[in-house]
Amino acid sequence: MEINGVYYHVEKIGDGAHHVLMLHGFTGNGRSFEDVIEGFENREDYTFILVDQLGHGKTDAPAHHERYKMEKMLVDLKSILDRLSISSVSIYGYSMGGRVALSFAVAYPELVSKLVLESASPGLEKLEDRSARKEADEKLAERIEKDGVKSFVDFWTDIPLFQSQKSLPAVKQESIYKQRLNNSPVGLANSLRGLGTGVQPSNWSYLDKIECPVLLAAGEWDEKFVLIAQEMKKRIEKSGFFKINSAGHAIHVEQPRKFGKIVSEFLSNLFMLGRK
């Protein structure tokens, strides 16, 4: 669909009353969530909205990185929901998509009924940390532009964050690899420049203002994001943290059925979250 001058690829799965907007991570696309959706109980109750985020998959990749800024992404998502006549939505975001999901909940709290944040952060609190990350992301962006998507994906697949995926079946690893290749150098580079962790506004100071229930999750092997999620739980009143066994950064890929069941139970009010 055409949104604010940009084509967005949006797919709907199911026709249930409970709408779930699903936001993928960097180098992914909306179809990244197919396996975790299979783990949902009572799938007929849901309509899953899979969005290829700007610069990813089949969505347009604008030439200027300013178009990828968080505030513009949030307006785009609001416009997508308006186009679909959705006034209340649960949002499930993974990694980069989790940062977008959290930012959307801060900007449009009246639209978000529940939030699922998988391996996500509220950004970086300290200016010096943001500056260092911005510089690192710029180097990655230049590498993508210079060497192309395949060279970058080969590098990206081997970073420590994704080492636990090496134990996945070969057919699944190949599927993830092909999905990552299905991106443009302009889209990935500008996503880093416009939507990277170093340039997005920090949301740490807004966590105690979030009123909707929030499910926080990180894989047991992803120590950095376990610590981030635990700290977020302290600041979000209606929140709970799940550390998923035998998983690294991409829980929805490494333990899709197990995590799909947890998410669906949360969205179906089968358990409550909050400070003990």
CSV table of C-alpha atoms in Angstrom, one decimal:
chain,number,residue,atom,x,y,z
A,1,MET,CA,0.0,0.0,0.0
A,2,GLU,CA,1.1,3.6,-0.7
A,3,ILE,CA,1.9,5.4,2.6
A,4,ASN,CA,3.1,8.9,2.8
A,5,GLY,CA,4.7,8.7,-0.7
A,6,VAL,CA,6.3,5.3,0.0
A,7,TYR,CA,5.1,1.8,-1.0
A,8,TYR,CA,4.9,-0.5,2.0
A,9,HIS,CA,4.5,-4.3,1.6
A,10,VAL,CA,1.8,-5.4,4.2
A,11,GLU,CA,0.4,-8.9,4.5
A,12,LYS,CA,-2.5,-10.0,6.7
A,13,ILE,CA,-2.7,-13.6,8.0
A,14,GLY,CA,-6.0,-14.6,9.6
A,15,ASP,CA,-9.3,-12.8,10.2
A,16,GLY,CA,-9.7,-12.8,14.0
A,17,ALA,CA,-10.8,-9.9,16.1
A,18,HIS,CA,-7.5,-9.5,17.9
A,19,HIS,CA,-5.0,-7.5,15.6
A,20,VAL,CA,-1.3,-8.1,16.1
A,21,LEU,CA,1.2,-5.8,14.3
A,22,MET,CA,4.5,-7.7,13.9
A,23,LEU,CA,7.7,-5.7,13.3
A,24,HIS,CA,10.8,-7.6,12.2
A,25,GLY,CA,14.5,-7.0,12.9
A,26,PHE,CA,17.3,-5.6,10.8
A,27,THR,CA,17.8,-7.5,7.5
A,28,GLY,CA,14.5,-9.4,8.0
A,29,ASN,CA,11.0,-9.0,6.6
A,30,GLY,CA,7.4,-9.6,7.7
A,31,ARG,CA,7.6,-13.3,6.8
A,32,SER,CA,10.3,-13.7,9.5
A,33,PHE,CA,7.4,-14.4,12.0
A,34,GLU,CA,5.7,-17.3,10.1
A,35,ASP,CA,7.1,-20.0,12.4
A,36,VAL,CA,6.3,-18.2,15.7
A,37,ILE,CA,2.7,-17.7,14.4
A,38,GLU,CA,2.5,-21.4,14.0
A,39,GLY,CA,3.1,-21.7,17.8
A,40,PHE,CA,0.1,-19.5,18.7
A,41,GLU,CA,-2.8,-21.2,20.4
A,42,ASN,CA,-6.3,-20.3,19.1
A,43,ARG,CA,-4.8,-18.7,15.9
A,44,GLU,CA,-8.3,-18.2,14.6
A,45,ASP,CA,-8.7,-15.4,17.2
A,46,TYR,CA,-6.0,-13.2,15.6
A,47,THR,CA,-5.3,-11.1,12.5
A,48,PHE,CA,-1.5,-10.9,12.1
A,49,ILE,CA,-0.3,-7.8,10.2
A,50,LEU,CA,3.1,-8.4,8.8
A,51,VAL,CA,4.9,-5.3,7.6
A,52,ASP,CA,8.2,-5.1,5.7
A,53,GLN,CA,9.7,-2.1,7.3
A,54,LEU,CA,11.2,0.7,5.3
A,55,GLY,CA,14.3,-0.4,3.3
A,56,HIS,CA,13.5,-4.1,3.8
A,57,GLY,CA,12.0,-6.9,1.8
A,58,LYS,CA,9.4,-5.7,-0.8
A,59,THR,CA,8.9,-2.2,0.8
A,60,ASP,CA,10.5,0.8,-0.9
A,61,ALA,CA,14.1,1.8,0.0
A,62,PRO,CA,14.2,5.7,-0.2
A,63,ALA,CA,17.4,7.2,-1.3
A,64,HIS,CA,17.8,9.6,1.6
A,65,HIS,CA,18.4,8.3,5.2
A,66,GLU,CA,16.3,11.1,6.7
A,67,ARG,CA,13.2,9.3,5.5
A,68,TYR,CA,14.0,6.4,7.8
A,69,LYS,CA,14.0,8.4,11.0
A,70,MET,CA,12.0,7.0,13.9
A,71,GLU,CA,9.4,9.8,14.0
A,72,LYS,CA,8.7,9.2,10.3
A,73,MET,CA,8.5,5.5,10.7
A,74,LEU,CA,5.9,5.9,13.5
A,75,VAL,CA,3.8,8.2,11.4
A,76,ASP,CA,3.9,5.6,8.6
A,77,LEU,CA,2.8,2.8,11.0
A,78,LYS,CA,0.0,5.0,12.3
A,79,SER,CA,-1.1,5.6,8.7
A,80,ILE,CA,-1.0,1.8,7.9
A,81,LEU,CA,-3.3,1.2,10.9
A,82,ASP,CA,-5.6,4.0,9.9
A,83,ARG,CA,-5.8,2.6,6.3
A,84,LEU,CA,-6.7,-0.8,7.8
A,85,SER,CA,-9.3,0.8,10.1
A,86,ILE,CA,-7.6,-0.5,13.2
A,87,SER,CA,-8.0,1.5,16.4
A,88,SER,CA,-6.6,-0.9,18.9
A,89,VAL,CA,-3.6,-3.2,18.3
A,90,SER,CA,-1.1,-5.4,20.1
A,91,ILE,CA,2.4,-4.9,18.8
A,92,TYR,CA,5.1,-7.6,18.7
A,93,GLY,CA,8.6,-6.3,17.8
A,94,TYR,CA,11.9,-8.1,17.5
A,95,SER,CA,15.2,-6.3,18.0
A,96,MET,CA,15.1,-3.3,15.6
A,97,GLY,CA,11.3,-3.9,15.4
A,98,GLY,CA,11.1,-3.9,19.1
A,99,ARG,CA,12.7,-0.4,19.3
A,100,VAL,CA,10.1,0.7,16.8
A,101,ALA,CA,7.3,-1.0,18.7
A,102,LEU,CA,8.3,0.6,22.0
A,103,SER,CA,8.6,4.0,20.4
A,104,PHE,CA,5.1,3.6,18.8
A,105,ALA,CA,3.7,2.8,22.2
A,106,VAL,CA,5.3,5.9,23.7
A,107,ALA,CA,4.0,8.1,20.8
A,108,TYR,CA,0.5,6.6,20.5
A,109,PRO,CA,-0.4,5.0,23.8
A,110,GLU,CA,-4.1,5.1,23.1
A,111,LEU,CA,-3.7,2.7,20.1
A,112,VAL,CA,-1.6,0.0,21.8
A,113,SER,CA,-3.4,-2.6,23.9
A,114,LYS,CA,-0.4,-4.9,24.6
A,115,LEU,CA,3.3,-4.9,23.7
A,116,VAL,CA,5.7,-7.9,23.1
A,117,LEU,CA,9.4,-6.9,23.0
A,118,GLU,CA,11.7,-9.7,21.9
A,119,SER,CA,15.4,-9.0,22.3
A,120,ALA,CA,14.7,-5.2,22.2
A,121,SER,CA,16.0,-2.1,23.9
A,122,PRO,CA,14.7,1.4,24.6
A,123,GLY,CA,17.8,2.8,23.0
A,124,LEU,CA,21.0,4.2,24.6
A,125,GLU,CA,20.7,6.6,27.6
A,126,LYS,CA,24.2,8.2,27.4
A,127,LEU,CA,25.1,10.7,24.6
A,128,GLU,CA,28.6,9.2,24.3
A,129,ASP,CA,27.2,5.7,23.8
A,130,ARG,CA,24.9,7.0,21.1
A,131,SER,CA,27.7,8.8,19.4
A,132,ALA,CA,29.9,5.7,19.4
A,133,ARG,CA,27.1,3.5,18.0
A,134,LYS,CA,26.2,6.1,15.3
A,135,GLU,CA,29.8,6.0,14.2
A,136,ALA,CA,29.9,2.2,14.2
A,137,ASP,CA,26.6,2.0,12.2
A,138,GLU,CA,27.9,4.5,9.6
A,139,LYS,CA,30.9,2.2,9.0
A,140,LEU,CA,28.6,-0.7,8.5
A,141,ALA,CA,26.4,1.4,6.1
A,142,GLU,CA,29.5,2.3,4.1
A,143,ARG,CA,30.5,-1.4,4.0
A,144,ILE,CA,27.2,-2.4,2.6
A,145,GLU,CA,27.3,0.3,-0.1
A,146,LYS,CA,30.9,-0.6,-1.0
A,147,ASP,CA,30.8,-4.4,-0.9
A,148,GLY,CA,27.1,-5.2,-1.5
A,149,VAL,CA,24.4,-7.1,0.3
A,150,LYS,CA,25.8,-10.6,-0.1
A,151,SER,CA,29.2,-9.7,1.4
A,152,PHE,CA,27.5,-7.9,4.3
A,153,VAL,CA,25.1,-10.8,4.9
A,154,ASP,CA,28.0,-13.3,5.0
A,155,PHE,CA,29.6,-11.0,7.6
A,156,TRP,CA,26.4,-10.4,9.5
A,157,THR,CA,25.6,-14.1,9.8
A,158,ASP,CA,28.9,-14.8,11.5
A,159,ILE,CA,28.7,-12.1,14.3
A,160,PRO,CA,28.5,-13.4,17.9
A,161,LEU,CA,24.9,-12.3,18.2
A,162,PHE,CA,23.7,-15.0,15.8
A,163,GLN,CA,26.2,-17.8,16.6
A,164,SER,CA,23.4,-19.8,18.3
A,165,GLN,CA,21.6,-20.1,15.0
A,166,LYS,CA,24.4,-22.3,13.7
A,167,SER,CA,22.7,-25.2,15.5
A,168,LEU,CA,19.5,-24.7,13.5
A,169,PRO,CA,18.7,-27.2,10.7
A,170,ALA,CA,20.5,-26.5,7.5
A,171,VAL,CA,17.3,-25.8,5.7
A,172,LYS,CA,16.3,-23.2,8.2
A,173,GLN,CA,19.7,-21.5,8.1
A,174,GLU,CA,19.4,-21.3,4.3
A,175,SER,CA,16.0,-19.8,4.5
A,176,ILE,CA,17.2,-17.1,6.9
A,177,TYR,CA,20.2,-16.4,4.6
A,178,LYS,CA,18.0,-16.0,1.5
A,179,GLN,CA,15.6,-13.8,3.4
A,180,ARG,CA,18.5,-11.5,4.4
A,181,LEU,CA,19.7,-11.4,0.8
A,182,ASN,CA,16.3,-10.1,-0.3
A,183,ASN,CA,17.2,-6.6,0.7
A,184,SER,CA,18.8,-3.7,-1.2
A,185,PRO,CA,22.1,-2.0,-0.2
A,186,VAL,CA,20.4,1.4,-0.2
A,187,GLY,CA,17.7,0.1,2.1
A,188,LEU,CA,20.0,-1.5,4.7
A,189,ALA,CA,22.6,1.3,4.7
A,190,ASN,CA,19.9,4.0,5.2
A,191,SER,CA,18.1,1.9,7.8
A,192,LEU,CA,21.3,2.0,9.9
A,193,ARG,CA,21.8,5.7,9.3
A,194,GLY,CA,18.2,6.7,9.9
A,195,LEU,CA,16.9,4.1,12.4
A,196,GLY,CA,20.0,2.8,14.1
A,197,THR,CA,20.2,2.6,17.9
A,198,GLY,CA,22.7,5.4,17.9
A,199,VAL,CA,20.4,7.9,16.2
A,200,GLN,CA,17.0,7.1,17.7
A,201,PRO,CA,15.8,9.0,20.8
A,202,SER,CA,16.3,7.1,24.0
A,203,ASN,CA,13.0,5.8,25.6
A,204,TRP,CA,14.5,4.9,29.0
A,205,SER,CA,12.9,7.9,30.6
A,206,TYR,CA,9.4,7.0,29.3
A,207,LEU,CA,9.3,3.4,30.5
A,208,ASP,CA,7.6,4.2,33.8
A,209,LYS,CA,4.8,6.0,31.8
A,210,ILE,CA,3.8,3.0,29.8
A,211,GLU,CA,0.4,1.8,30.9
A,212,CYS,CA,-0.3,-1.2,28.6
A,213,PRO,CA,0.9,-4.7,29.6
A,214,VAL,CA,4.4,-5.5,28.3
A,215,LEU,CA,5.9,-8.9,27.7
A,216,LEU,CA,9.7,-8.7,27.7
A,217,ALA,CA,11.7,-11.7,26.4
A,218,ALA,CA,15.4,-12.6,25.7
A,219,GLY,CA,17.2,-15.8,25.0
A,220,GLU,CA,19.3,-17.3,27.8
A,221,TRP,CA,22.4,-17.1,25.6
A,222,ASP,CA,21.8,-13.4,24.8
A,223,GLU,CA,23.3,-12.1,28.0
A,224,LYS,CA,23.3,-8.4,26.9
A,225,PHE,CA,19.6,-8.4,26.2
A,226,VAL,CA,18.7,-10.4,29.2
A,227,LEU,CA,20.2,-7.6,31.3
A,228,ILE,CA,18.4,-5.0,29.3
A,229,ALA,CA,15.1,-6.7,29.7
A,230,GLN,CA,15.6,-7.2,33.4
A,231,GLU,CA,16.3,-3.5,33.8
A,232,MET,CA,13.3,-2.6,31.7
A,233,LYS,CA,11.1,-4.8,33.9
A,234,LYS,CA,12.0,-2.7,36.9
A,235,ARG,CA,10.7,0.4,35.2
A,236,ILE,CA,7.6,-0.8,33.5
A,237,GLU,CA,4.8,-1.4,36.0
A,238,LYS,CA,2.7,-3.9,34.0
A,239,SER,CA,5.5,-6.0,32.7
A,240,GLY,CA,7.0,-9.5,32.9
A,241,PHE,CA,10.3,-11.0,31.8
A,242,PHE,CA,10.7,-14.4,30.2
A,243,LYS,CA,14.2,-15.8,29.7
A,244,ILE,CA,13.8,-18.4,27.0
A,245,ASN,CA,16.0,-21.5,27.4
A,246,SER,CA,18.1,-22.8,24.5
A,247,ALA,CA,17.8,-19.6,22.5
A,248,GLY,CA,20.0,-16.6,21.6
A,249,HIS,CA,19.0,-13.3,20.1
A,250,ALA,CA,16.3,-14.5,17.6
A,251,ILE,CA,13.9,-16.4,19.9
A,252,HIS,CA,11.2,-16.5,17.2
A,253,VAL,CA,13.6,-18.4,15.0
A,254,GLU,CA,15.3,-20.6,17.5
A,255,GLN,CA,12.3,-21.5,19.7
A,256,PRO,CA,9.3,-20.5,17.6
A,257,ARG,CA,6.7,-22.9,18.9
A,258,LYS,CA,7.6,-22.4,22.6
A,259,PHE,CA,7.7,-18.7,22.3
A,260,GLY,CA,4.5,-18.5,20.1
A,261,LYS,CA,2.6,-20.3,22.9
A,262,ILE,CA,3.9,-17.9,25.5
A,263,VAL,CA,3.0,-14.8,23.4
A,264,SER,CA,-0.5,-16.1,22.6
A,265,GLU,CA,-1.1,-16.9,26.3
A,266,PHE,CA,-0.1,-13.3,27.1
A,267,LEU,CA,-2.3,-11.8,24.4
A,268,SER,CA,-5.2,-14.0,25.5
A,269,ASN,CA,-5.0,-12.8,29.1
A,270,LEU,CA,-4.1,-16.3,30.4
A,271,PHE,CA,-1.6,-14.8,32.7
A,272,MET,CA,-1.1,-11.4,34.2
A,273,LEU,CA,2.1,-9.4,34.3
A,274,GLY,CA,3.2,-6.9,36.9
A,275,ARG,CA,5.6,-6.1,39.7
A,276,LYS,CA,5.8,-8.7,42.5
